[in-house]
Coordinates of C-alpha atoms and ligand atoms in Angstrom, one line a residue:
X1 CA -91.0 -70.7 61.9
X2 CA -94.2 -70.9 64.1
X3 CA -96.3 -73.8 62.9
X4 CA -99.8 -74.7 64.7
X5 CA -102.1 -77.4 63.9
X6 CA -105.7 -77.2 64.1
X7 CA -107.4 -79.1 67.0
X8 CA -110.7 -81.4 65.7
X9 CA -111.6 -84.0 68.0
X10 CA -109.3 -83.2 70.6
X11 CA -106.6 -84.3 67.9
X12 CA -103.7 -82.2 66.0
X13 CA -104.9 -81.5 62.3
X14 CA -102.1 -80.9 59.7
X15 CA -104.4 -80.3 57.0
X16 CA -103.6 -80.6 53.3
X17 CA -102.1 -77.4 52.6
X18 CA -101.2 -74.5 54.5
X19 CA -100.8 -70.8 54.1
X20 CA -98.6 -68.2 55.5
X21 CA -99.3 -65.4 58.2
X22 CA -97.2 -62.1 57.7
X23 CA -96.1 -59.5 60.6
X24 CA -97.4 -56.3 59.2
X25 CA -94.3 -54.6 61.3
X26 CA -92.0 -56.4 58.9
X27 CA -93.8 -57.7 56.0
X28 CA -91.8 -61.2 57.4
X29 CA -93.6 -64.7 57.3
X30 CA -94.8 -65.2 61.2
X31 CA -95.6 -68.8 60.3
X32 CA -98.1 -71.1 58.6
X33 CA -101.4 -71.9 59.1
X34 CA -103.3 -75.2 58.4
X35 CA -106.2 -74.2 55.2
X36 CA -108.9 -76.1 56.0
X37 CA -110.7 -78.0 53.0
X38 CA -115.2 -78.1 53.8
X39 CA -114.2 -82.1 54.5
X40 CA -112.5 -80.8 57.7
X41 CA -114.9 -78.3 58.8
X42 CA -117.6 -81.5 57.9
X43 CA -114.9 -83.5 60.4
X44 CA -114.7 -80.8 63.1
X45 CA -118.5 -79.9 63.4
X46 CA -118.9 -84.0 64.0
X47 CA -116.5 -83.8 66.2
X48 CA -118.5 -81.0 68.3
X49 CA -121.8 -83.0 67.9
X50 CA -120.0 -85.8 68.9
X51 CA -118.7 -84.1 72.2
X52 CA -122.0 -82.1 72.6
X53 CA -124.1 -84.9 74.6
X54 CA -121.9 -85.2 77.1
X55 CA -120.9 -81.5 77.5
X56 CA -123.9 -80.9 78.3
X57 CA -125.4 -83.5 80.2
X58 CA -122.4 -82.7 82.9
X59 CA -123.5 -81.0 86.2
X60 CA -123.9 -77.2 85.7
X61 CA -121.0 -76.8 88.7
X62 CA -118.8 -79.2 86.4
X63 CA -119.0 -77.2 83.6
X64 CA -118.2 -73.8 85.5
X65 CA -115.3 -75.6 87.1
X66 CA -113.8 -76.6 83.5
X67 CA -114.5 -72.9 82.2
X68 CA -112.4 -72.1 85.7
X69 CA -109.7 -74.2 84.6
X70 CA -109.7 -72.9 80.9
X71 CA -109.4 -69.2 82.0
X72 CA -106.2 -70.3 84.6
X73 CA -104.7 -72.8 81.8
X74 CA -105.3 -69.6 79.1
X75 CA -103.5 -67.5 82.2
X76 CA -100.3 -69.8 82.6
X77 CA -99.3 -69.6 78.5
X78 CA -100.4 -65.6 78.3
X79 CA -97.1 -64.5 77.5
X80 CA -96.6 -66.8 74.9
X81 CA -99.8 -65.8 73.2
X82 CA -99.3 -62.2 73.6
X83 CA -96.2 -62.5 72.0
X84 CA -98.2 -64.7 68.8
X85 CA -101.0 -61.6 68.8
X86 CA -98.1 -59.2 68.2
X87 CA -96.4 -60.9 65.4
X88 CA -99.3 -61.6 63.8
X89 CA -101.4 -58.1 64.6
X90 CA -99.2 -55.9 64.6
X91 CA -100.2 -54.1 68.3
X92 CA -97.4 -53.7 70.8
X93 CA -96.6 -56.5 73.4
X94 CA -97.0 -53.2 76.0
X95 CA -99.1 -50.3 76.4
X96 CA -102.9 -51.2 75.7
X97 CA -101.4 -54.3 73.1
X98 CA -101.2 -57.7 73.6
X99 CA -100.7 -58.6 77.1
X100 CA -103.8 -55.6 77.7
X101 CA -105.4 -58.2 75.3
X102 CA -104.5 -61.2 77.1
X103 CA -105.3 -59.7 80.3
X104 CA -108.9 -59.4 79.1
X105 CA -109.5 -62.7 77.5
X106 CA -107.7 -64.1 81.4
X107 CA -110.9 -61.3 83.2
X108 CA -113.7 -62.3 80.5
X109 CA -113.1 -65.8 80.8
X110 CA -112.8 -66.0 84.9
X111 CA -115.8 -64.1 85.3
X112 CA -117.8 -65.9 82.5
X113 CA -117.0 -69.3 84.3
X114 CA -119.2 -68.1 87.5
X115 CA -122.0 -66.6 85.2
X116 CA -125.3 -69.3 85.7
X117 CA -128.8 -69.2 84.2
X118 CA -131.1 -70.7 87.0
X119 CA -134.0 -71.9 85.9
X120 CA -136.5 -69.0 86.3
X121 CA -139.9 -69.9 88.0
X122 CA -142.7 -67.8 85.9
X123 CA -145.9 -68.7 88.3
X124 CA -146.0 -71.0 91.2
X125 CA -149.6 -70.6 92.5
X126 CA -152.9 -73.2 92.8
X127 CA -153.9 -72.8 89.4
X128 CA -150.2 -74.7 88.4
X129 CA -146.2 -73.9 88.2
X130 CA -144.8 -72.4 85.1
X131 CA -140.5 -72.9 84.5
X132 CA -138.2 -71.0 82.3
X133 CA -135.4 -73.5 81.7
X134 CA -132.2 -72.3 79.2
X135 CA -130.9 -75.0 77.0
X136 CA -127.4 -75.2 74.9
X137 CA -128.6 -75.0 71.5
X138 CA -125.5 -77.7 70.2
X139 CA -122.8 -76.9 68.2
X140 CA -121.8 -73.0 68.3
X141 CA -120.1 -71.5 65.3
X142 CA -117.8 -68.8 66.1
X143 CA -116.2 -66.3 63.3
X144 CA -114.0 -63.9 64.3
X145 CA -111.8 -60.6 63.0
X146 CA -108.2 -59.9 63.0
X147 CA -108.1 -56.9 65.5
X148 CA -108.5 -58.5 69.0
X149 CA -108.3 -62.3 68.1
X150 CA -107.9 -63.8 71.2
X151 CA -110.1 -61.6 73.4
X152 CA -112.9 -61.7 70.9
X153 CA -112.4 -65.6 70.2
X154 CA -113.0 -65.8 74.4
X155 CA -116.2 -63.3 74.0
X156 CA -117.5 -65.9 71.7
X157 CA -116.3 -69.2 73.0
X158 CA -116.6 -69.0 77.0
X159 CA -120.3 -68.0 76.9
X160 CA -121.1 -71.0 74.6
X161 CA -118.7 -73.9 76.5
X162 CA -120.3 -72.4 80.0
X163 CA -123.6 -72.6 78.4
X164 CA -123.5 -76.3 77.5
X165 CA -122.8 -76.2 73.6
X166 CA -119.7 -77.4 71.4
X167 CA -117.4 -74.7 69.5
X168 CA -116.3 -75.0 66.2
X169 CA -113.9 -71.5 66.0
X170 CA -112.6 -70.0 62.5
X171 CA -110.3 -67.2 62.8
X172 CA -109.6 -64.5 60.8
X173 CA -106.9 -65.4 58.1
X174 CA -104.9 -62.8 59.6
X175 CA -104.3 -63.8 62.7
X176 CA -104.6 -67.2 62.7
X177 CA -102.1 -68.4 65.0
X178 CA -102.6 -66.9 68.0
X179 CA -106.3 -68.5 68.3
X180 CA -105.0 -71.8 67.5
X181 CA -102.6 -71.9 70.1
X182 CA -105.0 -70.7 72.4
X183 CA -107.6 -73.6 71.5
X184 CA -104.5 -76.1 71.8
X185 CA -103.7 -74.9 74.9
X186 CA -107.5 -75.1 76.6
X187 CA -107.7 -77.9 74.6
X188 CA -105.4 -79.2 77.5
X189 CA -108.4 -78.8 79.9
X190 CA -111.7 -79.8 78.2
X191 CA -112.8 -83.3 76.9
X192 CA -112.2 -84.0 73.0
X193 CA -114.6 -82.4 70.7
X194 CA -115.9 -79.5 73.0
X195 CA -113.1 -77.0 71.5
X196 CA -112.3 -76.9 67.6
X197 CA -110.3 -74.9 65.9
X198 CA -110.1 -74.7 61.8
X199 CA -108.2 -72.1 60.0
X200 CA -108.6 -70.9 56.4
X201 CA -107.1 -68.1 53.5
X202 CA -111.2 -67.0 52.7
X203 CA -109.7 -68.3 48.7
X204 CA -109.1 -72.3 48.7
X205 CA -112.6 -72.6 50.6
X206 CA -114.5 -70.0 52.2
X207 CA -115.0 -71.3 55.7
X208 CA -117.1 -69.1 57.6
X209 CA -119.5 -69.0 54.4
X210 CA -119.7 -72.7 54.6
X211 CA -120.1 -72.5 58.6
X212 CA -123.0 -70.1 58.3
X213 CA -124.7 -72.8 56.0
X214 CA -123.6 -75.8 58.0
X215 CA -126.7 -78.1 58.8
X216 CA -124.4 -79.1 62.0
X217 CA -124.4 -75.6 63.3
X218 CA -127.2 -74.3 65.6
X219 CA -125.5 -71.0 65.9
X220 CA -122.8 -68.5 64.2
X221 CA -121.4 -65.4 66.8
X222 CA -119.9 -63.8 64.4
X223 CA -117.4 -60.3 64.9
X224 CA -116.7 -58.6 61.8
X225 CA -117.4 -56.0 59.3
X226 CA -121.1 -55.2 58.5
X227 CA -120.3 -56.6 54.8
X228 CA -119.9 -60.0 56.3
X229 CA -122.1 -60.2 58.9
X230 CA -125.4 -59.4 56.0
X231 CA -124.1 -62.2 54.2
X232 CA -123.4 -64.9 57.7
X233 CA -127.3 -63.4 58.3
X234 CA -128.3 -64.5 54.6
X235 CA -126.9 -67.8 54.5
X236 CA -127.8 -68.6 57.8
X237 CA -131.3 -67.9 57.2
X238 CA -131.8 -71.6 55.6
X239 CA -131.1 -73.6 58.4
X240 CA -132.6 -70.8 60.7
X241 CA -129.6 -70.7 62.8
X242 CA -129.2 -68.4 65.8
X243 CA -127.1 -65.6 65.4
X244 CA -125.4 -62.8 67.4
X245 CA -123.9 -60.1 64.8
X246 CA -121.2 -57.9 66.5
X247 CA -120.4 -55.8 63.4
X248 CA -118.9 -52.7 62.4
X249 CA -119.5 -49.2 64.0
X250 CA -119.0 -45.0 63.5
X251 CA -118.8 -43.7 66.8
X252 CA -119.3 -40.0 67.8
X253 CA -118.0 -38.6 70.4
X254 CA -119.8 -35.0 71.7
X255 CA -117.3 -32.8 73.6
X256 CA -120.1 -30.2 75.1
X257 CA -118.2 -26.4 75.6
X258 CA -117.0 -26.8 79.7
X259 CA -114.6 -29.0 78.8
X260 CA -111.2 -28.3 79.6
X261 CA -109.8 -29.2 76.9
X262 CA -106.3 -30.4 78.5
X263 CA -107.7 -32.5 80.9
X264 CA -109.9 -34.6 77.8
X265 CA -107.0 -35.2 75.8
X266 CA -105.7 -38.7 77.1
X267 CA -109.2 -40.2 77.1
X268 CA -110.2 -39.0 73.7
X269 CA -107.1 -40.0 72.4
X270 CA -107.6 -43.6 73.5
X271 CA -111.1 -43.7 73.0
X272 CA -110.2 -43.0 69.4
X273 CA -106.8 -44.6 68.8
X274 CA -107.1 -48.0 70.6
X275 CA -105.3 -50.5 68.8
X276 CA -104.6 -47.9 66.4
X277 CA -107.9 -46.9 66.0
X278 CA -108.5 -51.0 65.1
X279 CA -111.3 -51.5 67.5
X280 CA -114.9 -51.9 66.6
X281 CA -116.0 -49.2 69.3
X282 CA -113.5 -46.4 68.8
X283 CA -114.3 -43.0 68.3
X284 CA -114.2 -42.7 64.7
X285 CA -115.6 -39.1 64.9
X286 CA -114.9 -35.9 67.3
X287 CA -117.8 -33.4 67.6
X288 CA -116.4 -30.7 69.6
X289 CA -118.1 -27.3 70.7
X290 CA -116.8 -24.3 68.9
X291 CA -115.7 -22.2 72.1
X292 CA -113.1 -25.3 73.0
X293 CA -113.1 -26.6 69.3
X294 CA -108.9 -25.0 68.6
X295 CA -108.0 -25.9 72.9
X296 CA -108.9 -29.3 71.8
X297 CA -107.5 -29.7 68.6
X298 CA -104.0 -28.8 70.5
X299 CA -104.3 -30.7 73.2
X300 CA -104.8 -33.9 71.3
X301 CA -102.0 -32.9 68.9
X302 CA -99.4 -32.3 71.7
X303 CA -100.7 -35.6 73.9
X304 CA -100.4 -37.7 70.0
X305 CA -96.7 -36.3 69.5
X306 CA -95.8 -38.0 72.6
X307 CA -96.8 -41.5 71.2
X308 CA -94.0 -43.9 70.0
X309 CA -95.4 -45.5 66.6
X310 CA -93.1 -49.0 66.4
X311 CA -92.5 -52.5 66.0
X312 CA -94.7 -54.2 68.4
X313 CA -92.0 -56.4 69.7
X314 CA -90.1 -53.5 70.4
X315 CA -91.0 -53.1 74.5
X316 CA -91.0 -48.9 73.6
X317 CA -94.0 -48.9 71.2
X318 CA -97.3 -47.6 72.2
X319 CA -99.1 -48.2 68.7
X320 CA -98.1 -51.0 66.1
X321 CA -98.6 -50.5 62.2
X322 CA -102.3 -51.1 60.7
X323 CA -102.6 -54.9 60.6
X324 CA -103.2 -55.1 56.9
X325 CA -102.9 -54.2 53.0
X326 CA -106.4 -54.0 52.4
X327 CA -106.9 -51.4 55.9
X328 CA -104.0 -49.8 55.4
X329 CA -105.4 -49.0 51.3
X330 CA -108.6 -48.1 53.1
X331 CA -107.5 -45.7 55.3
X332 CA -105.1 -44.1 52.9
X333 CA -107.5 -43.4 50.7
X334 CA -109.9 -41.6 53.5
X335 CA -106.9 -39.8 54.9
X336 CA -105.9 -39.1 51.3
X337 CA -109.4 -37.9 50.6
X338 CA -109.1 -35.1 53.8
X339 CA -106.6 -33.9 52.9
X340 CA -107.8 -32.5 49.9
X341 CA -110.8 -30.9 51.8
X342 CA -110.0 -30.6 55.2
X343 CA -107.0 -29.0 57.8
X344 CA -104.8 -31.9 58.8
X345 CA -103.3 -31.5 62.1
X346 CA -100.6 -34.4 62.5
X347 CA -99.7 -37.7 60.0
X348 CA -102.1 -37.4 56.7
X349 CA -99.5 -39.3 54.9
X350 CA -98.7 -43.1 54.8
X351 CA -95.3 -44.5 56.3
X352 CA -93.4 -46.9 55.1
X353 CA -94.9 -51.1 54.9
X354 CA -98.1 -51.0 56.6
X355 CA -97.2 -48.4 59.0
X356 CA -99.6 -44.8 59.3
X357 CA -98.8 -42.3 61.7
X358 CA -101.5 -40.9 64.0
X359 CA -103.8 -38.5 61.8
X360 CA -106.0 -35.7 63.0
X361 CA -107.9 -33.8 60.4
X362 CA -110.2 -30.4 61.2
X363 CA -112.5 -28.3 58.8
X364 CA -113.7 -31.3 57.4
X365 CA -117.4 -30.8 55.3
X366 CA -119.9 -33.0 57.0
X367 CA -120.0 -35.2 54.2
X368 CA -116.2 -36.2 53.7
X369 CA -115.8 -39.9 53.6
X370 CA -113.9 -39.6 56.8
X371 CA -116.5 -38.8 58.9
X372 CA -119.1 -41.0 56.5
X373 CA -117.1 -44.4 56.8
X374 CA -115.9 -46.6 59.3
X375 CA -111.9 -45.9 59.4
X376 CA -111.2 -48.2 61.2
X377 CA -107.0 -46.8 61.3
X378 CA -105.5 -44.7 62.7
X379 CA -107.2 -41.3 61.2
X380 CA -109.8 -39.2 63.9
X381 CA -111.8 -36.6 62.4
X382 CA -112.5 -33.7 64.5
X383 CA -115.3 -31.4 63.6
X384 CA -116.4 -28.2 64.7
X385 CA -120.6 -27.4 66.4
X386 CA -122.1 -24.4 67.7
X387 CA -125.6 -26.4 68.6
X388 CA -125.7 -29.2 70.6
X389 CA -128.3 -30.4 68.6
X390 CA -126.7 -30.3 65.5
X391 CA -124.0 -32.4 67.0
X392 CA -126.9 -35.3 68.4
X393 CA -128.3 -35.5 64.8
X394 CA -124.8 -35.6 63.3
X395 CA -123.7 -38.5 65.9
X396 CA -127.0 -40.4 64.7
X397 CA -127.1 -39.6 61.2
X398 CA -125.5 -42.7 60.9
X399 CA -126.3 -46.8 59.8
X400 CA -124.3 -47.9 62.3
X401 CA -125.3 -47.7 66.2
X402 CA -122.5 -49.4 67.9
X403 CA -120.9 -46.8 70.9
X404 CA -120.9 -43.4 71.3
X405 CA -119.8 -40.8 73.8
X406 CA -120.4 -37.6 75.6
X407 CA -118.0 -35.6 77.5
X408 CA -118.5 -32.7 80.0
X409 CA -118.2 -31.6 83.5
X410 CA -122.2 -32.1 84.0
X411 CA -122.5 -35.9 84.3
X412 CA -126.7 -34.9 84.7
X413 CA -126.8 -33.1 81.5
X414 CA -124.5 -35.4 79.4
X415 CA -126.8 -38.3 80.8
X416 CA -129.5 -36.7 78.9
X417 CA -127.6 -36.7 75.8
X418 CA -125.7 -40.0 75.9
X419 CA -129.7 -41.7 76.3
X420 CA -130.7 -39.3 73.1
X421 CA -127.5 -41.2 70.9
X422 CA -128.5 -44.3 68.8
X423 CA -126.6 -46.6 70.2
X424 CA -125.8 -50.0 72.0
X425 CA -123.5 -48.7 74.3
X426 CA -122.9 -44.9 75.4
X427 CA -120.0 -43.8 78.0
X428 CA -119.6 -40.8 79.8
X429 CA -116.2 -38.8 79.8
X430 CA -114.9 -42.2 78.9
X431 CA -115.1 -43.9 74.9
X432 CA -115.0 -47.6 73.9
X433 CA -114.8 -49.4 78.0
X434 CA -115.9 -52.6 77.8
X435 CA -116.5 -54.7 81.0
X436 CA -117.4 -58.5 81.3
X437 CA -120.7 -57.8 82.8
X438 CA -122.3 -55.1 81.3
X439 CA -124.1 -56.1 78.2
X440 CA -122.3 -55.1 74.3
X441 CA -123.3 -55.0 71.3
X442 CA -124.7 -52.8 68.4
X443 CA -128.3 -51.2 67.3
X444 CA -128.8 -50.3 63.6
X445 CA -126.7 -52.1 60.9
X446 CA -123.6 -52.7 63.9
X447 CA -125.5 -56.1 65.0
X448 CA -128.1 -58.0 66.7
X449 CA -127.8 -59.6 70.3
X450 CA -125.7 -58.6 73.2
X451 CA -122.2 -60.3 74.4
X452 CA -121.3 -60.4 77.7
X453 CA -123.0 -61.1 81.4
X454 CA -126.1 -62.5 81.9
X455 CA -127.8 -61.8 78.7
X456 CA -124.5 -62.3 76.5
X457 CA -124.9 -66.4 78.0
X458 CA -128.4 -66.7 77.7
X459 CA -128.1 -65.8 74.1
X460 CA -126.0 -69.3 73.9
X461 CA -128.8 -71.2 74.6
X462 CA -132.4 -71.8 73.7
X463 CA -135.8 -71.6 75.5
X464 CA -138.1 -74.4 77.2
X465 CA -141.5 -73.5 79.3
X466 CA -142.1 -76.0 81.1
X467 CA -145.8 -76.3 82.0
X468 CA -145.9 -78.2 85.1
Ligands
LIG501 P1 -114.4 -59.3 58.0 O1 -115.9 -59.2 58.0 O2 -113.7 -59.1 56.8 O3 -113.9 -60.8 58.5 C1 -114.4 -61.3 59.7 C2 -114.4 -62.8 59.7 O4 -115.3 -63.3 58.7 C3 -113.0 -63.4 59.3 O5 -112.8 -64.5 60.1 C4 -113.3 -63.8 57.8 O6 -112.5 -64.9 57.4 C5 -114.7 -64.3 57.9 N1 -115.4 -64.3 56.6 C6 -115.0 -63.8 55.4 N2 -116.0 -64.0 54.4 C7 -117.0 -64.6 55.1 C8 -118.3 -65.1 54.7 N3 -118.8 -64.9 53.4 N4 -119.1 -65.7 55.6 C9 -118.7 -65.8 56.9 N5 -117.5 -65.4 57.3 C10 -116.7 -64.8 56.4 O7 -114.0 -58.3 59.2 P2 -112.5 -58.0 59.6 O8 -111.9 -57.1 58.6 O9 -111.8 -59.2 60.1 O10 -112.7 -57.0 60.9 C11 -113.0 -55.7 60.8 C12 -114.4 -55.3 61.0 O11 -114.9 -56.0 62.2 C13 -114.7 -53.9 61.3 O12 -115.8 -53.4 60.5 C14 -115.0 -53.8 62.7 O13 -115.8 -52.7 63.1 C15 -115.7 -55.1 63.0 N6 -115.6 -55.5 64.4 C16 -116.7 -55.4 65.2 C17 -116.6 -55.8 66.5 C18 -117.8 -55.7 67.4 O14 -117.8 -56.3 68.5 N7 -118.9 -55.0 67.0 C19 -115.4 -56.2 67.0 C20 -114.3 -56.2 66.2 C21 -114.4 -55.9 64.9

């Protein structure tokens, strides 16, 4: 039985009680995680103010050298996490699972530790010198989801640590384990108090409710649904914390007609079914031209077939089951919904535990809760257009405005229409690529503020102009 501690202080934390973590491939206890009580979230926010002077006061090449050290300690026990992420996820240790997820938490981190934010000079002239110098803001708050825990807990913590503030880290009660034996482990590398970790069921206390309220919290990056993240923006509102709001998304994806079809079908199908379609900027819906609309439809059928659907631990598996009850119930009921009123094309019909198989509906009516809601599963609408413009207002008729994507041979004229597409991010030919430097985040209800490079670290910290 895999039991972690939470780290406060530099220090293991038992906790009072604990609670268990399942592996949705078997419906098996994983392990136990520590629930925090508000007196130990009180204890490990001190214990990041505490740290916090310190931290920051060190020389800005100090602190790049500890993120260094982090990324190459996080590095050395990668295997051991991945294997944690897939017992408690659900993705495959292989394909794009849990060491792909490792893998990026080992890039993000390495590159975020050479990131800086010189001080930038405004005016230097007779009449008098003007400075532009980024402070930490403190202690940093980070919330986080169950679908790429470790990699997103490293979106959220590097920035901050490299920055100059403290962390205080709650994971998602899902996937609990995985992020505390990744703060134990860089834990190994930073001074006491700069790194905390405090786990929590949402029902004996509701953590990341108290964190967004926490008078010792200057900021809350929070990753999650858009539910969650109104209500982190509500309570935060008192204390008039900073926030960065990575939240849900709908992305469209716009195949224009000279396509060929069976080139597209391996980057559509993994720009939709990621992580089993568990990935805040999948394609969640297909707009396809009507001239290729059929091609495509059997293309991504016949590349889908050829996808093993498994136990991640099993080294064969290319997509694990859905991490949860409540998704699982949620995409059930979508898929179930289709089926009535659409043409499925493969799955439609839930597999045993928390298993689904890969589901493609057609023919669906542009108001079917499929294409309205965030799936989040492993279920792709595909729908049919005869107008490109029909397909760009479809695409943005939408509250979210996290990703979207446009795919054709004229990189000139899908340019054009990925800059027309409401959205944070837009790719070309390719859905849902993230990179450590390029700027991510969501427009619309999917957020505020950017993660990642330059802009993604300055959003850690707050402003001085310094009038000289
Ligand atoms: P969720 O909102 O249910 O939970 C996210 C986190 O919030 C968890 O740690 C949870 O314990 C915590 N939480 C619960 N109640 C809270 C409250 N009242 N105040 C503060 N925190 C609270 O989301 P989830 O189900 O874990 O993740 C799925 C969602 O996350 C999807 O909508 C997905 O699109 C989104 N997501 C977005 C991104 C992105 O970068 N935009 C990345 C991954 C996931």
């Amino acid at each position: 039985m895999l039991d972690f501690s939470m780290t406060i202080g530099g220090r293991k934390v038992a906790g009072m009680e604990r609670f268990a973590v399942y592996n949705p491939a078997t419906g098996a206890v994983v392990g136990h995680a520590p629930n925090a009580s508000p007196a130990d979230l009180d204890d490990a926010v001190a214990a990041a103010r505490a740290a916090f002077p310190a931290w920051a006061a060190l020389p800005d090449a100090a602190r790049a050298a500890a993120c260094a050290a982090l990324a190459a300690k996080l590095g050395e026990q990668a295997e051991e996490i991945a294997r944690l992420i897939t017992l408690e996820q659900g993705k495959p240790l292989g394909a794009l699972g849990s060491r792909f997820e490792m893998g990026g938490a080992q890039a993000w981190a390495g590159y975020t530790a050479g990131l800086s934010l010189p001080v930038k000079v405004i005016q230097d002239d007779n009449t008098g010198r003007v400075e532009l110098h980024r402070k930490p803001i403190g202690v940093v708050g980070s919330i986080t989801p169950w679908n790429w825990p470790v990699m997103i807990a490293i979106w959220h913590i590097l920035p901050a640590l490299r920055a100059g503030n403290t962390v205080v880290i709650k994971p998602s009660p899902y996937t609990p384990l995985s992020t505390l034996r990744a703060v134990e482990v860089m834990n190994g590398v930073l001074p006491a108090g700069v790194l905390n970790v405090i786990t929590s069921d949402d029902q004996l206390a509701n953590i990341g409710a108290a964190m967004s309220g926490h008078e010792g919290i200057g900021k809350i990056v929070f990753t999650g649904s858009c539910a969650t993240g109104e209500r982190v923006m509500a309570t935060a509102a008192r204390t008039m914390k900073r926030l960065t709001l990575e939240l849900g998304g709908n992305d469209a994806g716009i195949v224009l007609p000279d396509c060929d079809p069976a080139v597209l079908a391996e980057g559509l199908f993994w720009g939709a079914f990621i992580n089993n379609g568990q990935t805040c900027a999948a394609m969640k819906r297909l707009y396809v031209h009507d001239s290729i609309h059929d091609a495509v439809c059997d293309a991504l059928v016949a590349f889908a077939r050829g996808v093993k659907v498994g136990n991640g631990m099993d080294e064969a598996s290319v997509l694990g089951p859905v991490n949860n009850r409540m998704q699982h119930d949620k995409v059930s009921r979508l898929v179930a919904d289709a089926t009535q009123t659409g043409r499925v094309l493969l799955g439609g019909a839930p597999d045993d535990g928390l298993f689904f198989p890969i589901t493609l509906v057609a023919d669906l009516p542009e108001d079917a809760p499929l294409i309205r809601e965030e799936q989040f599963g492993p279920a792709l609408p595909i729908i049919r257009y005869t107008e490109v413009e029909e397909a760009i207002a479809a695409a943005n008729a939408s509250e979210n405005g996290l990703g979207g994507s446009v795919w054709s041979r004229d990189i000139g004229r899908a340019k054009e229409i990925a800059l027309r597409l409401e959205c944070g991010s837009a790719w070309i030919n390719r859905h849902g690529a993230i990179q450590p430097n390029a700027p991510f985040g969501g427009v619309k209800r999917s957020g505020i503020g950017r993660e990642f490079g330059e802009e993604g670290l300055a959003e850690m910290t707050d402003m001085q102009t310094l009038f000289c």
